[in-house]
Tab-separated table of C-alpha atoms in Angstrom:
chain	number	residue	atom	x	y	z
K	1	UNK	CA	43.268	-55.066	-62.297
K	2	UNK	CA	39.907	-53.912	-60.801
K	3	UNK	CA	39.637	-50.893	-63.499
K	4	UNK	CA	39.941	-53.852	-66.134
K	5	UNK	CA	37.431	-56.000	-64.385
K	6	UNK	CA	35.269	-53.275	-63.690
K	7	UNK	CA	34.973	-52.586	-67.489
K	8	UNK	CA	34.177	-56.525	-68.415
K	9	UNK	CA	31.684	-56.646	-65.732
K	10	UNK	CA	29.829	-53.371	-67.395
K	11	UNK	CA	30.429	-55.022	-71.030
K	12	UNK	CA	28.597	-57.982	-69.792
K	13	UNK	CA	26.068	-56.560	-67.904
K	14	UNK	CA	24.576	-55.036	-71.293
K	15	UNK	CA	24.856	-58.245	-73.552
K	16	UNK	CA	22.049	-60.362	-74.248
K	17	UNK	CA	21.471	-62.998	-71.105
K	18	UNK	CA	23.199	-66.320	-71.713
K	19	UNK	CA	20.256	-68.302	-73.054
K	20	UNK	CA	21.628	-71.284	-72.143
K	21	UNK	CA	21.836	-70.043	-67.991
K	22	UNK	CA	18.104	-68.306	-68.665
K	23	UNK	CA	16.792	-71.661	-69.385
K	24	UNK	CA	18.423	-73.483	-66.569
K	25	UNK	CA	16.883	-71.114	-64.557
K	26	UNK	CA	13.534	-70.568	-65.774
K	27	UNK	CA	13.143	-74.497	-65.861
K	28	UNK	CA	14.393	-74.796	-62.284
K	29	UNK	CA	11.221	-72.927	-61.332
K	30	UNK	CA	8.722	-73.098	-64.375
K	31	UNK	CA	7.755	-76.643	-65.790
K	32	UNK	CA	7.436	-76.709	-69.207
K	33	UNK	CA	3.198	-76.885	-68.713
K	34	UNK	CA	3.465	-73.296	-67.535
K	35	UNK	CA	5.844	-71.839	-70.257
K	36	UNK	CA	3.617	-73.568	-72.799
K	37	UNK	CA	0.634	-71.445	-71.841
K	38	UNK	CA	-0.216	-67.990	-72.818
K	39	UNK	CA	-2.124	-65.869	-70.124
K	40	UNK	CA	-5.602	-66.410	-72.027
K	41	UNK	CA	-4.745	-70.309	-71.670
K	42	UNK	CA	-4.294	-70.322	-67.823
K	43	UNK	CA	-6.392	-71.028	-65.481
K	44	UNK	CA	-6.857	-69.720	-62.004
K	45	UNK	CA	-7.835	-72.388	-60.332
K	46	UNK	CA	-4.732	-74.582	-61.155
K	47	UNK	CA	-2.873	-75.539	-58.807
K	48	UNK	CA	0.945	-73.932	-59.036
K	49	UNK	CA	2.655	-76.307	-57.280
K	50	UNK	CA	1.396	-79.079	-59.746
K	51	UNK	CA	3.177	-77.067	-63.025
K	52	UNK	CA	6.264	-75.795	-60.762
K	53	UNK	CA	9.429	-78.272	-61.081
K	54	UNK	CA	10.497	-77.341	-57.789
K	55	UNK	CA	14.513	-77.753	-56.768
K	56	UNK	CA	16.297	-77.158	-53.956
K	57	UNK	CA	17.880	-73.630	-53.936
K	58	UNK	CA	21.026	-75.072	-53.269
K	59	UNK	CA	21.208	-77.024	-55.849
K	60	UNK	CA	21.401	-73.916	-58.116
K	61	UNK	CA	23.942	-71.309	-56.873
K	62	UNK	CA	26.164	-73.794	-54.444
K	63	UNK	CA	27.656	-75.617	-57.378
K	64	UNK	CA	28.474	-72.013	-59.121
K	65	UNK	CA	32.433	-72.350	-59.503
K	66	UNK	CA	33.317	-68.533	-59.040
K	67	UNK	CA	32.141	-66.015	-57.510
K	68	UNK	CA	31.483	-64.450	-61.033
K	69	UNK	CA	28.994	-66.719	-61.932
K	70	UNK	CA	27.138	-66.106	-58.759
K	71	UNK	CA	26.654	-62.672	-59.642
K	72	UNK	CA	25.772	-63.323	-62.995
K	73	UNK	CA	22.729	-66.048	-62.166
K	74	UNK	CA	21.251	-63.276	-59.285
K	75	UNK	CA	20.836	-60.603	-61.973
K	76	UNK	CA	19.299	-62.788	-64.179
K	77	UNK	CA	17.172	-64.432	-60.928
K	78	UNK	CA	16.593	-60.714	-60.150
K	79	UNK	CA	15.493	-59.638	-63.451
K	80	UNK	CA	12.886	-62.391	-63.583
K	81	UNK	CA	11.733	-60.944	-60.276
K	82	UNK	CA	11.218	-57.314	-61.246
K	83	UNK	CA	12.414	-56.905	-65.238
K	84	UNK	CA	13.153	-53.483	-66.108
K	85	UNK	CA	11.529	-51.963	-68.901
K	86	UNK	CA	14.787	-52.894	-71.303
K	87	UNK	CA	15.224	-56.831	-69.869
K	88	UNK	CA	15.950	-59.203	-72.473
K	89	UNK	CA	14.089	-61.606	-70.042
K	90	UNK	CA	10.671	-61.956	-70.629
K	91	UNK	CA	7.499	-63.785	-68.999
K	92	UNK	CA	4.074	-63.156	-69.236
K	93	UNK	CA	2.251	-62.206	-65.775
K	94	UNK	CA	1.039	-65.642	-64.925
K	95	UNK	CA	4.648	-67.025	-65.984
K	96	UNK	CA	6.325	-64.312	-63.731
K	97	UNK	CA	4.028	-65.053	-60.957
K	98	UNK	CA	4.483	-69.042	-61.041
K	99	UNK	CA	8.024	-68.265	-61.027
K	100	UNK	CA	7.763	-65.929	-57.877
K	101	UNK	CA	5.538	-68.459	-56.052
K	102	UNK	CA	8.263	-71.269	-56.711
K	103	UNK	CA	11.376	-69.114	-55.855
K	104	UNK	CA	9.562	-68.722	-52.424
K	105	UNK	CA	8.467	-72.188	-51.993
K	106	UNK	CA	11.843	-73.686	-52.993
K	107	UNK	CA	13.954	-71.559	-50.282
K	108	UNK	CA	14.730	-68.768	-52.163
K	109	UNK	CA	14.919	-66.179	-49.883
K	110	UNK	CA	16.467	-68.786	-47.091
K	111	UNK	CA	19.494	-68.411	-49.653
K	112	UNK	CA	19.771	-64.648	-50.703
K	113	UNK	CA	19.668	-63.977	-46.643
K	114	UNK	CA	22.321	-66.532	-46.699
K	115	UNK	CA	24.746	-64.842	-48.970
K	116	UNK	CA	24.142	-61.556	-46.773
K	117	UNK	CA	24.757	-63.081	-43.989
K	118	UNK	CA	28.141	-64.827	-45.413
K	119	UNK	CA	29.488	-62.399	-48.178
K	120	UNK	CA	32.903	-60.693	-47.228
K	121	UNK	CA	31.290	-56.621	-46.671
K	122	UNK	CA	35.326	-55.936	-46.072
K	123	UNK	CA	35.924	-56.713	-49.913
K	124	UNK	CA	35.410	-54.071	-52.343
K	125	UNK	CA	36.285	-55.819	-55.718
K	126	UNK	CA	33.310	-55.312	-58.227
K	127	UNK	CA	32.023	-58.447	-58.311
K	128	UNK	CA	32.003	-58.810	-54.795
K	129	UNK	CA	30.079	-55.391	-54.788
K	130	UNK	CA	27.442	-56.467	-57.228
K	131	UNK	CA	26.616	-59.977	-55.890
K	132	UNK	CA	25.839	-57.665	-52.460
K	133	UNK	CA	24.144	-55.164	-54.195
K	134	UNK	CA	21.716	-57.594	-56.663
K	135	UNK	CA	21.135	-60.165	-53.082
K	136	UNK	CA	20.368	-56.470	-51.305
K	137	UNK	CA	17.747	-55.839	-53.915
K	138	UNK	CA	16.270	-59.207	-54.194
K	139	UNK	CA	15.882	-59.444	-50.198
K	140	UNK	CA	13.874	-55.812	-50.636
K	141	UNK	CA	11.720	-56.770	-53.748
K	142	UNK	CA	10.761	-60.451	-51.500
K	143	UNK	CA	10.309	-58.606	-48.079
K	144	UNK	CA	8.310	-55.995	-49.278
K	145	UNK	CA	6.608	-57.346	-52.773
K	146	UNK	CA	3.110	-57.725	-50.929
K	147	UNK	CA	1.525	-54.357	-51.723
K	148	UNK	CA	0.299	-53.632	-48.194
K	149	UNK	CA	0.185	-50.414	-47.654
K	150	UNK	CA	1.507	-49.621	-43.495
K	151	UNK	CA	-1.202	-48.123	-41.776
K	152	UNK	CA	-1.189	-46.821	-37.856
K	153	UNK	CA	-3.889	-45.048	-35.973
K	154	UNK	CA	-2.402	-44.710	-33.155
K	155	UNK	CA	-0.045	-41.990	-35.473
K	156	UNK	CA	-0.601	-38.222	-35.734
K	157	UNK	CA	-1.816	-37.114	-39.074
K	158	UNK	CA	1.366	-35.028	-39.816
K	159	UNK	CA	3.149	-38.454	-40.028
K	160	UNK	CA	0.243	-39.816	-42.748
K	161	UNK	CA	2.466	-38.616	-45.583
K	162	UNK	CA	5.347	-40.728	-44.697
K	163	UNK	CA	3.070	-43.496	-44.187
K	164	UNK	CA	1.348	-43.885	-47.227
K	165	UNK	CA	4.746	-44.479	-48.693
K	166	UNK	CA	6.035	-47.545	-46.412
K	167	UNK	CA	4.256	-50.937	-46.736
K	168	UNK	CA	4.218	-53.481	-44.831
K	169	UNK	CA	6.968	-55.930	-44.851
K	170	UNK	CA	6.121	-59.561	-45.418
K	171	UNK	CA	5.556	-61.430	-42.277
K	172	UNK	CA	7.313	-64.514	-42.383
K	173	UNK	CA	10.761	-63.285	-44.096
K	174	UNK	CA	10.370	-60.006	-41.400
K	175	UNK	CA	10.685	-63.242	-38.687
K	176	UNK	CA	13.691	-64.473	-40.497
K	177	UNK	CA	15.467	-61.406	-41.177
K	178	UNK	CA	14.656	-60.414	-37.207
K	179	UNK	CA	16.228	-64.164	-35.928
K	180	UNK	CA	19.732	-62.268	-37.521
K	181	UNK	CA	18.732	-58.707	-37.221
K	182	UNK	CA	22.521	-57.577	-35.534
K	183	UNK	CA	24.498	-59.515	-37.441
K	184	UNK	CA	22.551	-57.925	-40.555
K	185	UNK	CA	21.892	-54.252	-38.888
K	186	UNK	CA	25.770	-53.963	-39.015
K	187	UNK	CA	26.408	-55.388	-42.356
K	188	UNK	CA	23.742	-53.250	-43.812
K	189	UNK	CA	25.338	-50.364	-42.283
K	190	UNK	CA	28.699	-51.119	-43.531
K	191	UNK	CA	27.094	-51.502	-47.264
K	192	UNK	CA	24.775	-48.513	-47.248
K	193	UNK	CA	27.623	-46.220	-46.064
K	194	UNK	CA	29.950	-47.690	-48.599
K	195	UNK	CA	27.065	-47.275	-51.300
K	196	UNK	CA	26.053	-43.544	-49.851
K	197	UNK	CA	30.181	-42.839	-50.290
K	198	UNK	CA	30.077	-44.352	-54.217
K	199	UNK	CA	26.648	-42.500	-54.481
K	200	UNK	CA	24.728	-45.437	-55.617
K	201	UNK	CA	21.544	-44.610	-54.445
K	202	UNK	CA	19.427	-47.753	-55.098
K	203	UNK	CA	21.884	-49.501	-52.958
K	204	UNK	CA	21.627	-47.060	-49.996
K	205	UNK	CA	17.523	-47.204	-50.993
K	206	UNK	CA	17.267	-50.829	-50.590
K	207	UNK	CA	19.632	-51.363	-47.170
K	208	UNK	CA	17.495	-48.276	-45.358
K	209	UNK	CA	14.418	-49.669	-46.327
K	210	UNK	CA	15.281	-53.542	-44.960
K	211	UNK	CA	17.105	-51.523	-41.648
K	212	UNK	CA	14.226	-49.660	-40.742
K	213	UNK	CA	12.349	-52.919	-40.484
K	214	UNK	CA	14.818	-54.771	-38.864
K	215	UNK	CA	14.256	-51.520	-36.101
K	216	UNK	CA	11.798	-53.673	-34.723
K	217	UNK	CA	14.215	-55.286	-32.741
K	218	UNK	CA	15.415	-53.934	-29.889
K	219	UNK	CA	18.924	-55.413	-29.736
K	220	UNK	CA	19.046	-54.055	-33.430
K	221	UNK	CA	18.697	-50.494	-32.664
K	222	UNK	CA	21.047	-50.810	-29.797
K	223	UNK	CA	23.225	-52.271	-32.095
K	224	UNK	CA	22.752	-49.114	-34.421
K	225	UNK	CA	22.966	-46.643	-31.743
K	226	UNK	CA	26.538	-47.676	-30.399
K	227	UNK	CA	28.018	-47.898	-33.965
K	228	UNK	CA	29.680	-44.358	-34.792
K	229	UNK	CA	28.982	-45.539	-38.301
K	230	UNK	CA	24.695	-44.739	-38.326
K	231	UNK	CA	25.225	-41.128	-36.953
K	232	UNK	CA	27.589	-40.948	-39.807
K	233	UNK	CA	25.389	-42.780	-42.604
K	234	UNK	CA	22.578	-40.816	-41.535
K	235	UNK	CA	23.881	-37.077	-42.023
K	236	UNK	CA	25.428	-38.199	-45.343
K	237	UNK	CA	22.630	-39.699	-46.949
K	238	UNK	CA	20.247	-36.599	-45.387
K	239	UNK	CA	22.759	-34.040	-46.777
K	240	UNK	CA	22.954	-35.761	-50.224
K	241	UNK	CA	21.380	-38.425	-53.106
K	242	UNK	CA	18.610	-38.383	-54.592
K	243	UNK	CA	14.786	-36.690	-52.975
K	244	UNK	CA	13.465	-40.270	-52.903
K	245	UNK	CA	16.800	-41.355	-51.216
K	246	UNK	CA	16.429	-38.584	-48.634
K	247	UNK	CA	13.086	-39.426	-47.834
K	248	UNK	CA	14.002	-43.153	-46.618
K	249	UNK	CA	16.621	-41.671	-44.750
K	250	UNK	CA	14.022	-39.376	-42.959
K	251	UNK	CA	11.732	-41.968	-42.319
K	252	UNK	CA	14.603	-44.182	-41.073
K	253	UNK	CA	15.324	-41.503	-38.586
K	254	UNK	CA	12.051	-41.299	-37.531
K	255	UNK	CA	11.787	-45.073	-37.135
K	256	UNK	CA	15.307	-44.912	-35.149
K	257	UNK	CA	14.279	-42.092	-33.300
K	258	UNK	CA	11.091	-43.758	-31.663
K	259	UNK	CA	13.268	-46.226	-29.541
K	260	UNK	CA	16.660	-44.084	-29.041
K	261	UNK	CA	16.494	-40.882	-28.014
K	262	UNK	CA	19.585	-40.216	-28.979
K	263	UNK	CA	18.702	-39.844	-32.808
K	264	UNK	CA	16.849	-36.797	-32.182
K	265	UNK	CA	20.462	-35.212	-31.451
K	266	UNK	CA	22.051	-36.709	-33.933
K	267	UNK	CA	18.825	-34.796	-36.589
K	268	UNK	CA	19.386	-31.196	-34.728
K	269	UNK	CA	23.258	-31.363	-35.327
K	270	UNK	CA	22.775	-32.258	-39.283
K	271	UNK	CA	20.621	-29.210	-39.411
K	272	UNK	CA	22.457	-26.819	-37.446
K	273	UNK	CA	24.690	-27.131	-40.119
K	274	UNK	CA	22.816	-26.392	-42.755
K	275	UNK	CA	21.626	-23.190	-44.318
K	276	UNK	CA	18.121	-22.072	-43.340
K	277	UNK	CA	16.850	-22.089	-47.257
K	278	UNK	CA	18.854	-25.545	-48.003
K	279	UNK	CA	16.400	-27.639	-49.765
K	280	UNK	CA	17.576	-30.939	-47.751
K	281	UNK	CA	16.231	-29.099	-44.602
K	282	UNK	CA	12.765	-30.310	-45.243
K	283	UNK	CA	12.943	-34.115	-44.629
K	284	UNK	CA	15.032	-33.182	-41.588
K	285	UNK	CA	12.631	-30.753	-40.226
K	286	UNK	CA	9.893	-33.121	-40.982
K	287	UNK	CA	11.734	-36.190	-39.078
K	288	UNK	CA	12.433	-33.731	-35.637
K	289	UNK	CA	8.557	-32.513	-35.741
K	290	UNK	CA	7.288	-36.060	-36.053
K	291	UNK	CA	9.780	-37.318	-33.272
C-alpha cells in the first residue's frame, strides 16, 4: 500500500535520528580525537587524515539489507553534509568539515554517482523516490560546495546577473559526472520531469543545476536535444514552481541554447503562449535576449 508507506516514511522522517545509525556513521568518518575536541581546541595545522578513521564507502551502504535502510543512512549522511536549521544532527564547524574532507577522501561521491547511475528511475514507490531525491541532493551539495563564484569575460554584461548566481562546479567530480554524462543527462531528465509533475521543486532545483553542467558535453546536449522529454521539462518548469526554480530553468536554457540552436525555438513557443503581462515572461525573455 504506497498511501500506507508513504505515511510511515513521513512519520519517520520527523523522529529523532536513530542514535545508534548516527554513531556508526559519524565514527565511520570522525575518529574519536576529532569528536573529543571543541572548535577552540583544534588546531589548524593538524593533519585531517591523521584524526579521520577512514572506511571504504562500500563498506557502509552495500551491506544495507533493504532498500529502506539505504534511504534512511543518506538523509542522515546528507544532513551531516548540509543540516537544516531543525537537524537533530549536530557538529561543530571543524567536526562538520573533518567529516566532509573524509566523505570525499573515502569515495563518497564515487558511491552517490553510483546509486544514480544504478537506481530503477522507472519505479515510483516512495522510497525509491527519496533515496533518488536525497543521492540528487548530495551529488549537488559535493559538485558545487566550493564557493567559486562562475565568472566569464568573454560574456555580455546583460548575462552578469545570471552569473553571479552559478558557481563553479568542482573540478574533479565535473570529470566524473562528464565520463557518464548521457547515461545521467537522461536519467536526470526522467527525475526532474517526474519531480516538476509532483511539484517538488528542490528536486527539479538540484537535477537542472547538475544538467546544465553536464552541458559541457557535447554528446550530452545531443542527447538532450533528441529527447521529446527536455522541450517538455523545460516549458513546464518555465511556466510553473517556484521564482528561484524558474530562474535555473532560464539559465539552463541559456546554457542549452549556446550549443543547439534549436532551444531558442523551443523559448519563443513557451512564450507565444503566454500572456504579455504573465509574470513567468521575464526569465523567458531574459533567456531569448541573452541567446
Amino acid at each position: 500500500n504506497s498511501a500506507l508507506v508513504k505515511k510511515i516514511w513521513e512519520i519517520i522522517s520527523i523522529i529523532p535520528t536513530q542514535r545508534k545509525v548516527l554513531e556508526s556513521i559519524i565514527s565511520s568518518y570522525i575518529s574519536d580525537d576529532v569528536m573529543n575536541l571543541s572548535n577552540n581546541d583544534l588546531d589548524s595545522n593538524i593533519d585531517s587524515s591523521n584524526l579521520c578513521v577512514g572506511i571504504e564507502w562500500d563498506n557502509l551502504l552495500q551491506n544495507t539489507s533493504s532498500l529502506s535502510e539505504l534511504a534512511y543512512i543518506l538523509e542522515v549522511i546528507d544532513n551531516l553534509l548540509q543540516p537544516a536549521n531543525d537537524c537533530d544532527i549536530t557538529l561543530n564547524n571543524e567536526q562538520s568539515i573533518y567529516f566532509l574532507e573524509s566523505f570525499i577522501e573515502n569515495k563518497g561521491f564515487d558511491y552517490i554517482l553510483k546509486i544514480l547511475l544504478t537506481i530503477d528511475i522507472n519505479n515510483n514507490h516512495i522510497v525509491n523516490r527519496n533515496v533518488m531525491a536525497t543521492a540528487l541532493h548530495i551529488t549537488n551539495y559535493l559538485l558545487f560546495n566550493n564557493g567559486n563564484i562562475a565568472l566569464d569575460t568573454s560574456i555580455q554584461s546583460l548575462e552578469s546577473d545570471i552569473q553571479n548566481n552559478l558557481r563553479l562546479p568542482n573540478s574533479k567530480f565535473l570529470d566524473q559526472l562528464l565520463q557518464s554524462s548521457t547515461v545521467l543527462v537522461e536519467k536526470l531528465l526522467k527525475i526532474a520531469g517526474d519531480a516538476a509533475s509532483s511539484q517538488e521543486s528542490l528536486v527539479v532545483q538540484d537535477a537542472l543545476a547538475i544538467i546544465t553542467s553536464l552541458l559541457q558535453s557535447k554528446e550530452a546536449a545531443k542527447t538532450l536535444t533528441s529527447n521529446p522529454q527536455a522541450e517538455l521539462l523545460l516549458s513546464t518548469v518555465l511556466r510553473g514552481g517556484s521564482k528561484k526554480v524558474r530562474e535555473l530553468a532560464a539559465d539552463f536554457a541559456i546554457q542549452f541554447g549556446r550549443s543547439q540552436p534549436i532551444v531558442f525555438k523551443w523559448l519563443l513557443s513557451i512564450l507565444d503562449g503566454l500572456l504579455p503581462n504573465d509574470e513567468i515572461c521575464s526569465d523567458i525573455i531574459r533567456s531569448c535576449l541573452i541567446l
